[in-house]
Short mmCIF file of C-alpha atoms in Angstrom, two decimals:
data_model
loop_
_atom_site.label_atom_id
_atom_site.label_comp_id
_atom_site.label_asym_id
_atom_site.label_seq_id
_atom_site.Cartn_x
_atom_site.Cartn_y
_atom_site.Cartn_z
CA MET A 1391 -26.36 -0.56 -2.38
CA LYS A 1392 -23.33 -0.76 -4.66
CA ARG A 1393 -19.96 -0.16 -3.01
CA THR A 1394 -17.42 1.99 -4.75
CA VAL A 1395 -13.81 0.84 -4.94
CA HIS A 1396 -11.27 3.45 -3.85
CA PRO A 1397 -7.96 2.44 -5.46
CA VAL A 1398 -5.99 5.26 -3.84
CA GLY A 1399 -7.06 4.13 -0.37
CA ILE A 1400 -6.25 0.54 -1.25
CA ALA A 1401 -2.83 1.57 -2.56
CA ALA A 1402 -2.18 3.51 0.67
CA PHE A 1403 -3.17 0.44 2.70
CA VAL A 1404 -0.89 -1.85 0.65
CA LEU A 1405 2.02 0.59 0.97
CA THR A 1406 1.50 0.99 4.72
CA ALA A 1407 1.27 -2.78 5.17
CA ARG A 1408 4.38 -3.39 3.07
CA LEU A 1409 6.40 -0.85 5.08
CA ASP A 1410 4.73 -1.63 8.45
CA SER A 1411 4.35 2.07 9.12
CA PHE A 1412 2.23 5.08 8.19
CA SER A 1413 5.31 7.29 8.59
CA ALA A 1414 7.38 5.12 6.25
CA ALA A 1415 4.56 5.09 3.69
CA ALA A 1416 4.46 8.88 3.87
CA GLN A 1417 8.14 9.01 2.87
CA GLU A 1418 7.23 7.75 -0.59
CA PRO A 1419 7.23 10.44 -3.30
CA GLY A 1420 4.01 12.42 -3.41
CA MET A 1421 2.69 11.10 -0.10
CA LYS A 1422 2.05 12.93 3.16
CA ARG A 1423 1.54 11.21 6.50
CA SER A 1424 -1.82 12.88 7.11
CA ALA A 1425 -3.04 11.85 3.64
CA VAL A 1426 -1.89 8.24 4.05
CA THR A 1427 -3.51 8.00 7.48
CA LYS A 1428 -6.76 9.55 6.22
CA MET A 1429 -6.96 7.32 3.12
CA VAL A 1430 -6.40 4.16 5.16
CA ARG A 1431 -8.83 5.29 7.87
CA LEU A 1432 -11.54 5.94 5.25
CA LEU A 1433 -10.92 2.53 3.68
CA LEU A 1434 -11.19 0.80 7.05
CA ALA A 1435 -14.38 2.69 7.90
CA ARG A 1436 -15.91 1.79 4.53
CA LEU A 1437 -15.04 -1.88 4.95
CA GLY A 1438 -16.06 -1.99 8.61
CA VAL A 1439 -13.30 -4.49 9.38
CA LYS A 1440 -10.19 -4.00 11.49
CA LEU A 1441 -7.34 -4.74 9.09
CA MET A 1442 -4.45 -3.43 11.17
CA GLU A 1443 -3.43 -2.58 14.70
CA ARG A 1444 -1.13 0.29 15.60
CA PHE A 1445 1.67 -0.43 18.05
CA ASN A 1446 3.88 2.55 18.80
CA ARG A 1447 4.88 3.68 15.31
CA MET A 1448 4.19 0.36 13.59
CA ALA A 1449 1.15 -0.87 11.72
CA VAL A 1450 0.60 -4.61 12.25
CA LEU A 1451 -1.91 -6.50 10.12
CA THR A 1452 -4.70 -8.54 11.66
CA PRO A 1453 -5.50 -11.94 10.09
CA GLN A 1454 -8.26 -10.20 8.11
CA GLY A 1455 -5.70 -7.59 7.05
CA GLU A 1456 -3.30 -10.27 5.84
CA ASN A 1457 -6.07 -11.80 3.74
CA TYR A 1458 -7.19 -8.43 2.36
CA LEU A 1459 -3.58 -7.48 1.56
CA GLN A 1460 -3.08 -10.67 -0.45
CA GLN A 1461 -6.31 -10.07 -2.38
CA CYS A 1462 -5.25 -6.48 -3.10
CA ARG A 1463 -1.84 -7.63 -4.33
CA ASN A 1464 -3.55 -10.17 -6.59
CA ALA A 1465 -5.83 -7.45 -7.96
CA PHE A 1466 -2.92 -5.08 -8.66
CA GLU A 1467 -1.02 -7.93 -10.32
CA LEU A 1468 -4.01 -8.63 -12.56
CA ILE A 1469 -4.20 -4.95 -13.50
CA ASP A 1470 -0.48 -4.93 -14.34
CA GLU A 1471 -0.86 -8.06 -16.51
CA THR A 1472 -3.88 -6.57 -18.27
CA GLU A 1473 -2.01 -3.34 -19.04
CA TYR A 1474 1.02 -5.30 -20.28
CA LYS A 1475 -1.17 -7.35 -22.63
CA LEU A 1476 -2.95 -4.23 -23.84
CA LEU A 1477 0.34 -2.50 -24.59
CA ALA A 1478 1.64 -5.61 -26.35
CA LEU A 1479 -1.49 -5.73 -28.51
CA SER A 1480 -1.30 -2.04 -29.35
CA ALA A 1481 2.35 -2.47 -30.41
CA ALA A 1482 1.49 -5.34 -32.75
CA PRO A 1483 0.76 -4.42 -36.38
CA LEU A 1484 -2.91 -4.32 -37.31
CA ARG A 1485 -4.14 -6.95 -39.74
CA ALA A 1486 -6.73 -6.32 -42.39
CA VAL A 1487 -9.78 -8.55 -42.12
#
């Protein structure tokens, strides 16, 4: 069965991991705490791997979470590079063949 990637859930995970907190992630524009928590919870359930532990109001990554976070950052970086190259190509004048 093919798995579907959920970029919004991944982005919520990356944001929560970067800020070490669901509450802090929810302070970002357009985010609500309940939505961040739900998106990350759905991602974790889909993956079936514990990526973070909650201690008081902090979210602490497990070793698997650290690895997943790095892979997600690499993927987002690749997307950014691809978009940059695409925009650079579209700004270049077209040549007749």
